[in-house]
XYZ file of C-alpha atoms in Angstrom:
435
model
C 0.000 0.000 0.000
C 1.319 3.352 -0.921
C 2.350 5.706 1.906
C -0.180 8.349 1.004
C -3.019 5.859 1.408
C -1.719 4.695 4.775
C -1.612 8.282 5.999
C -5.215 8.766 4.940
C -6.314 5.676 6.935
C -4.502 6.877 10.040
C -6.154 10.280 9.825
C -9.551 8.701 9.238
C -9.115 6.368 12.242
C -8.267 9.347 14.436
C -11.417 11.114 13.407
C -13.489 8.016 14.191
C -11.865 7.812 17.627
C -13.100 11.413 18.424
C -9.657 12.963 18.389
C -9.214 16.630 17.432
C -7.398 17.421 14.380
C -4.962 20.178 13.871
C -5.926 23.285 11.942
C -9.105 25.339 11.798
C -12.443 23.741 12.831
C -15.026 22.740 10.330
C -18.153 24.773 9.889
C -20.426 24.354 13.003
C -17.571 23.057 15.075
C -15.132 24.668 17.482
C -11.648 24.201 18.749
C -11.074 22.401 22.060
C -11.788 24.816 25.014
C -13.512 27.313 22.759
C -17.290 27.940 22.713
C -19.461 27.365 19.740
C -20.770 30.469 17.989
C -23.476 32.107 20.213
C -22.186 30.411 23.372
C -20.176 32.213 26.135
C -16.676 31.075 27.009
C -16.451 29.374 30.416
C -16.229 32.014 33.225
C -17.339 34.788 30.927
C -20.723 36.649 31.238
C -23.283 36.748 28.521
C -23.475 39.999 26.562
C -24.950 42.773 28.813
C -24.158 40.825 32.007
C -21.462 41.876 34.572
C -18.262 39.914 35.256
C -18.132 37.950 38.526
C -17.623 40.363 41.469
C -18.769 43.317 39.416
C -22.175 44.918 38.842
C -24.043 46.584 36.060
C -23.865 50.403 35.978
C -26.277 51.860 38.610
C -26.804 48.442 40.301
C -25.398 47.371 43.707
C -23.147 44.338 44.284
C -24.785 41.315 45.923
C -25.323 42.004 49.670
C -24.852 45.730 49.186
C -27.193 48.637 48.362
C -27.155 51.832 46.385
C -26.420 55.033 48.332
C -29.502 56.058 50.359
C -31.249 52.657 49.672
C -31.797 49.940 52.291
C -30.294 46.423 52.058
C -32.569 43.529 51.272
C -34.749 42.923 54.371
C -34.047 46.336 55.843
C -36.536 49.259 56.066
C -36.248 52.230 53.720
C -35.028 55.387 55.457
C -37.861 57.123 57.367
C -40.141 54.037 57.191
C -41.020 51.737 60.099
C -39.852 48.098 60.108
C -43.414 46.882 60.651
C -46.248 48.566 58.747
C -48.405 50.578 61.154
C -45.645 50.838 63.743
C -43.816 54.155 64.438
C -40.140 54.825 63.967
C -38.001 54.818 67.114
C -38.828 57.965 69.164
C -42.073 58.562 67.243
C -45.560 58.244 68.823
C -48.182 55.651 67.883
C -51.159 56.946 65.886
C -53.431 58.981 68.219
C -50.647 59.480 70.741
C -48.105 62.277 71.168
C -44.475 62.617 72.121
C -43.810 63.536 75.771
C -44.402 67.279 76.226
C -46.145 67.606 72.845
C -49.922 68.140 72.384
C -52.199 65.897 70.325
C -53.524 67.355 67.051
C -56.173 69.976 67.857
C -55.020 70.275 71.452
C -52.495 72.514 73.188
C -49.993 72.345 76.002
C -51.145 73.720 79.384
C -51.076 77.522 79.260
C -50.687 77.566 75.463
C -53.437 78.623 73.038
C -55.039 76.362 70.448
C -54.400 77.073 66.798
C -56.327 80.224 65.935
C -56.586 81.389 69.527
C -54.678 84.340 70.986
C -51.701 83.710 73.296
C -52.175 84.961 76.872
C -51.395 88.652 77.111
C -51.904 89.247 73.393
C -54.752 91.367 72.050
C -57.925 89.678 70.840
C -58.273 90.391 67.142
C -54.777 89.809 65.797
C -53.529 93.371 65.338
C -50.465 94.599 67.164
C -50.442 97.629 69.418
C -47.714 100.206 68.911
C -46.591 103.543 70.383
C -46.646 104.878 66.798
C -50.054 103.465 65.895
C -51.487 106.896 65.009
C -48.305 108.376 63.547
C -49.756 108.414 60.025
C -53.513 108.462 60.589
C -53.747 111.010 63.423
C -50.320 112.377 64.355
C -51.716 115.029 66.738
C -53.838 112.567 68.726
C -51.685 112.565 71.872
C -51.375 116.343 71.892
C -55.115 116.862 71.502
C -55.980 114.498 74.354
C -53.336 116.091 76.577
C -54.644 119.605 75.950
C -58.235 118.647 76.750
C -57.617 116.696 79.960
C -55.003 119.129 81.275
C -57.460 121.971 80.812
C -60.127 119.949 82.614
C -57.734 119.170 85.482
C -56.833 122.821 85.913
C -60.516 123.712 86.130
C -61.281 120.864 88.534
C -58.381 119.259 90.465
C -60.408 116.091 91.102
C -60.406 115.235 87.384
C -57.125 113.299 87.636
C -58.455 111.129 90.450
C -61.666 110.506 88.486
C -59.929 109.595 85.221
C -57.576 107.191 87.003
C -60.510 105.574 88.767
C -62.419 105.342 85.483
C -59.424 103.749 83.772
C -58.974 101.153 86.521
C -62.676 100.317 86.409
C -62.618 99.850 82.651
C -59.622 97.533 82.580
C -60.794 95.390 85.484
C -64.377 95.018 84.307
C -63.837 93.947 80.703
C -60.308 94.677 79.601
C -59.409 98.261 78.612
C -62.040 98.516 75.878
C -64.183 101.491 77.016
C -67.036 99.192 78.050
C -67.419 101.126 81.271
C -68.233 104.316 79.351
C -71.285 102.701 77.751
C -72.216 100.897 80.942
C -72.342 104.175 82.841
C -74.740 105.582 80.262
C -76.874 102.436 80.204
C -77.353 102.598 83.972
C -78.001 106.327 84.016
C -81.738 105.930 84.538
C -81.631 102.662 86.455
C -82.013 102.112 90.184
C -78.248 101.835 90.398
C -77.643 105.189 88.724
C -76.573 106.939 91.920
C -73.982 104.285 92.681
C -72.671 104.300 89.114
C -72.427 108.062 88.921
C -70.532 108.144 92.204
C -68.032 105.464 91.312
C -67.485 106.890 87.823
C -67.047 110.638 88.343
C -68.758 112.964 85.894
C -65.696 115.169 85.499
C -63.625 112.220 84.328
C -66.319 111.054 81.914
C -66.664 114.576 80.570
C -62.903 114.819 79.978
C -62.957 111.684 77.811
C -66.048 112.844 75.907
C -64.478 116.230 75.170
C -61.254 114.618 73.981
C -63.233 112.350 71.661
C -65.139 115.277 70.159
C -61.884 117.123 69.466
C -60.366 114.048 67.819
C -63.422 113.460 65.631
C -62.913 116.943 64.212
C -59.202 116.273 63.621
C -59.336 112.697 62.318
C -62.850 111.179 62.262
C -63.322 107.537 63.340
C -59.609 106.914 63.847
C -58.853 107.070 67.589
C -60.749 104.735 69.892
C -62.300 105.724 73.203
C -60.266 102.976 74.860
C -57.028 104.603 73.663
C -58.268 108.020 74.774
C -58.948 106.740 78.283
C -55.561 105.017 78.540
C -53.776 108.127 77.282
C -55.763 110.490 79.522
C -54.770 108.448 82.579
C -51.077 108.742 81.719
C -51.310 112.469 80.932
C -52.865 113.229 84.302
C -50.531 110.952 86.264
C -47.571 112.740 84.700
C -49.177 116.154 85.104
C -49.594 115.610 88.865
C -45.999 114.537 89.407
C -46.087 110.846 88.565
C -43.957 108.847 86.111
C -44.314 108.977 82.329
C -44.619 105.303 81.499
C -44.682 103.758 77.996
C -48.032 103.281 76.314
C -49.060 101.552 73.099
C -52.096 102.324 70.951
C -54.430 100.423 68.678
C -57.130 99.297 71.118
C -60.623 98.876 69.760
C -63.790 99.763 71.651
C -65.989 96.927 72.835
C -69.050 95.769 70.943
C -70.875 94.830 74.151
C -70.810 95.791 77.821
C -71.475 93.982 81.058
C -75.117 94.044 82.173
C -73.933 94.439 85.775
C -72.523 97.469 87.547
C -68.911 98.381 86.755
C -67.975 97.866 90.418
C -68.691 94.139 90.212
C -65.130 93.070 89.474
C -63.361 95.840 91.369
C -61.836 95.330 94.817
C -64.409 96.336 97.419
C -63.701 98.265 100.607
C -64.894 95.336 102.741
C -62.720 92.729 101.016
C -60.207 90.744 103.007
C -56.626 90.779 101.766
C -57.087 87.183 100.625
C -59.948 88.328 98.388
C -58.002 91.284 97.025
C -54.932 89.182 96.238
C -57.044 86.495 94.544
C -58.872 89.083 92.427
C -55.570 90.410 91.101
C -53.977 86.987 90.702
C -56.973 85.764 88.691
C -56.205 88.564 86.243
C -52.499 87.688 86.107
C -51.059 90.217 88.568
C -48.609 89.425 91.360
C -48.890 90.626 94.944
C -46.175 93.213 94.309
C -47.948 94.492 91.186
C -51.167 94.738 93.175
C -49.473 96.820 95.893
C -47.800 99.049 93.297
C -51.116 99.674 91.510
C -52.759 100.448 94.851
C -50.365 103.375 95.026
C -52.667 105.017 92.514
C -54.864 105.802 95.543
C -52.553 108.723 96.077
C -54.860 110.518 93.616
C -58.022 108.651 94.549
C -60.990 109.328 96.778
C -63.615 107.219 98.508
C -67.208 107.927 99.464
C -68.032 107.930 103.149
C -70.111 104.765 102.943
C -66.953 102.856 101.948
C -65.262 103.470 105.308
C -68.194 104.473 107.566
C -67.984 101.234 109.520
C -64.444 102.083 110.621
C -65.430 105.427 112.143
C -69.018 104.884 113.361
C -69.687 101.241 114.259
C -66.484 99.233 114.066
C -67.142 95.494 114.439
C -70.860 96.236 114.566
C -70.707 98.261 117.765
C -72.294 101.738 117.439
C -69.879 104.501 118.363
C -66.906 102.167 118.145
C -63.894 103.347 116.063
C -61.218 101.186 114.433
C -58.275 101.474 116.854
C -55.750 101.078 114.020
C -56.853 104.378 112.467
C -55.091 107.535 113.578
C -57.484 109.174 116.096
C -57.048 112.637 114.572
C -58.067 111.258 111.176
C -61.043 109.321 112.545
C -62.435 112.402 114.313
C -62.031 114.522 111.213
C -63.813 111.928 109.078
C -66.677 111.611 111.567
C -67.293 115.322 111.186
C -66.928 115.359 107.406
C -69.176 112.349 106.815
C -71.940 112.967 109.374
C -74.519 113.601 106.614
C -73.385 110.813 104.287
C -76.650 108.881 104.653
C -78.557 111.872 103.310
C -75.916 112.843 100.755
C -74.103 109.781 99.376
C -71.839 111.978 97.248
C -69.768 113.077 100.271
C -66.247 111.707 99.879
C -62.727 111.995 101.260
C -59.341 111.732 99.606
C -57.485 108.460 100.111
C -54.256 110.431 100.571
C -55.119 113.026 103.188
C -51.622 114.574 103.094
C -50.987 115.310 99.388
C -54.303 114.495 97.655
C -53.576 116.344 94.410
C -50.050 115.017 93.916
C -48.939 111.683 92.542
C -46.250 110.512 94.981
C -45.482 107.747 97.459
C -47.288 109.438 100.366
C -50.106 106.867 100.235
C -47.658 104.246 101.541
C -46.181 106.609 104.125
C -49.713 107.236 105.389
C -50.311 103.516 105.888
C -47.363 103.340 108.278
C -48.900 106.203 110.283
C -52.410 104.790 110.550
C -53.721 107.257 107.986
C -55.183 104.702 105.592
C -58.807 105.446 104.754
C -60.192 102.028 103.811
C -60.151 98.744 105.694
C -58.174 97.248 102.807
C -55.551 99.972 103.300
C -55.047 98.870 106.897
C -54.899 95.210 105.859
C -52.259 96.005 103.252
C -50.087 97.389 106.044
C -50.706 94.560 108.511
C -50.594 91.578 106.120
C -47.184 89.887 105.977
C -47.493 89.313 102.219
C -47.964 92.976 101.377
C -46.228 94.858 104.188
C -42.687 94.454 102.767
C -43.748 96.235 99.575
C -45.552 98.979 101.504
C -42.353 99.634 103.470
C -40.257 99.599 100.294
C -42.431 102.133 98.487
C -42.803 104.328 101.581
C -39.026 104.660 101.851
C -38.108 104.596 98.160
C -40.264 106.709 95.808
C -38.091 105.730 92.819
C -38.828 102.052 93.393
C -42.531 102.866 93.589
C -42.503 104.868 90.349
C -40.580 102.135 88.517
C -42.834 99.311 89.706
C -46.008 101.337 89.198
C -44.972 102.150 85.612
C -44.502 98.488 84.770
C -47.705 97.423 86.497
C -49.958 100.055 84.904
C -48.459 99.387 81.476
C -49.389 95.735 81.984
C -52.857 96.760 83.165
C -53.350 98.984 80.108
C -52.910 95.912 77.883
C -55.203 93.643 79.871
C -57.951 92.137 77.708
C -57.311 94.564 74.850
C -59.360 94.031 71.690
C -58.091 94.762 68.185
C -59.149 94.172 64.586
C -62.647 92.799 64.077
C -63.018 92.121 67.802
C -64.027 95.749 68.339
C -64.834 99.052 66.682
C -63.887 102.729 66.675
C -66.879 104.419 68.257
C -68.007 107.766 66.959
C -69.270 108.519 70.465
C -67.794 107.027 73.618
C -71.146 106.574 75.354
C -72.814 104.436 72.685
C -72.050 101.820 70.045
C -71.988 102.743 66.373
C -74.771 100.298 65.464
C -76.064 99.265 68.857
C -74.767 96.404 71.026
C -73.982 93.187 69.183
C -75.219 89.946 70.772
C -72.660 88.130 72.881
């Protein structure tokens, strides 16, 4: 057999035995260790798939997560592990965090949404010393001119205006309610009592100031602001401090159906009652004593202290032994006709009645207090330290009085739609609105 034929047999036998042949593969075949067309080499990813240990663009490696994304089995940021359960430190539905109110509720002493914070005016507007700077720049000057003129003509005007101002703020909150109330009771059975407690001279001073302002700037300045300003003008005019005052009060839309004296301290109150009355309105004992210093310009009708000089402790002819005997004898003479003429009155400060000073407190130390509450203010351990302070230090009295009356002038103030600017101080523009 020729060599070429033998070589052909050997090659053919190798093919039958499954051996690979040298050279390029036939069509549809592949070399050893190489994939067929369309298959991936061992250890290599399919097209579009990552290599082992790598990831596709924008995808995390196994067991890891993209930035800001949770791992498999973990909660997304800001989401609870168990549906319906709060995050750590967060309350369950319907509950609140410690110290935080539930929806629609408020913390103790804090207002609900839409309500006014304590000490803020009802109505939303803010009070300001410059409130009338653009709308009525001469308002303060006009009021000052009117009430100063009235004081010069009648020295009791200052005492009356201060009393009227205190009544107004304590009854309903510095909104000129007392001016309408006085008019409403004019023809009632209580008219005598009202007219005595709210002096006509003081009322007339406010009315005159309002008329002058209506000519200057109609329906701009409220009666409540006029009363607050008149009180400061007369306190300063008689020697007292010039304390800060803000404007923007509105006049009330209603008034109390009871007498203005209802919420005022009464001459027969105990010191416990007086202190509680002030504390209920947010004033401290010291502020109460400082405001009582306003009695240095005040007066009282004989019926308010008659028991001390005529029938102390219910015994006819008995006199309060704590009252200075010279004062008690003088008052007995001055008030002997008080049952026939209830207008008879005496100044609370018998030493300097027309001057705003600290003499009211000095008088208490000397037994010269007019009312029973004056004597109790001296003898009560809660109030006596402040009486002694103000009697010996007029500067301390002026400073504390200024702060206290500024606070009083903002008590219960109404602004915005909660009130109106009356055209007349003794009546509402359109009649009282229902409460």
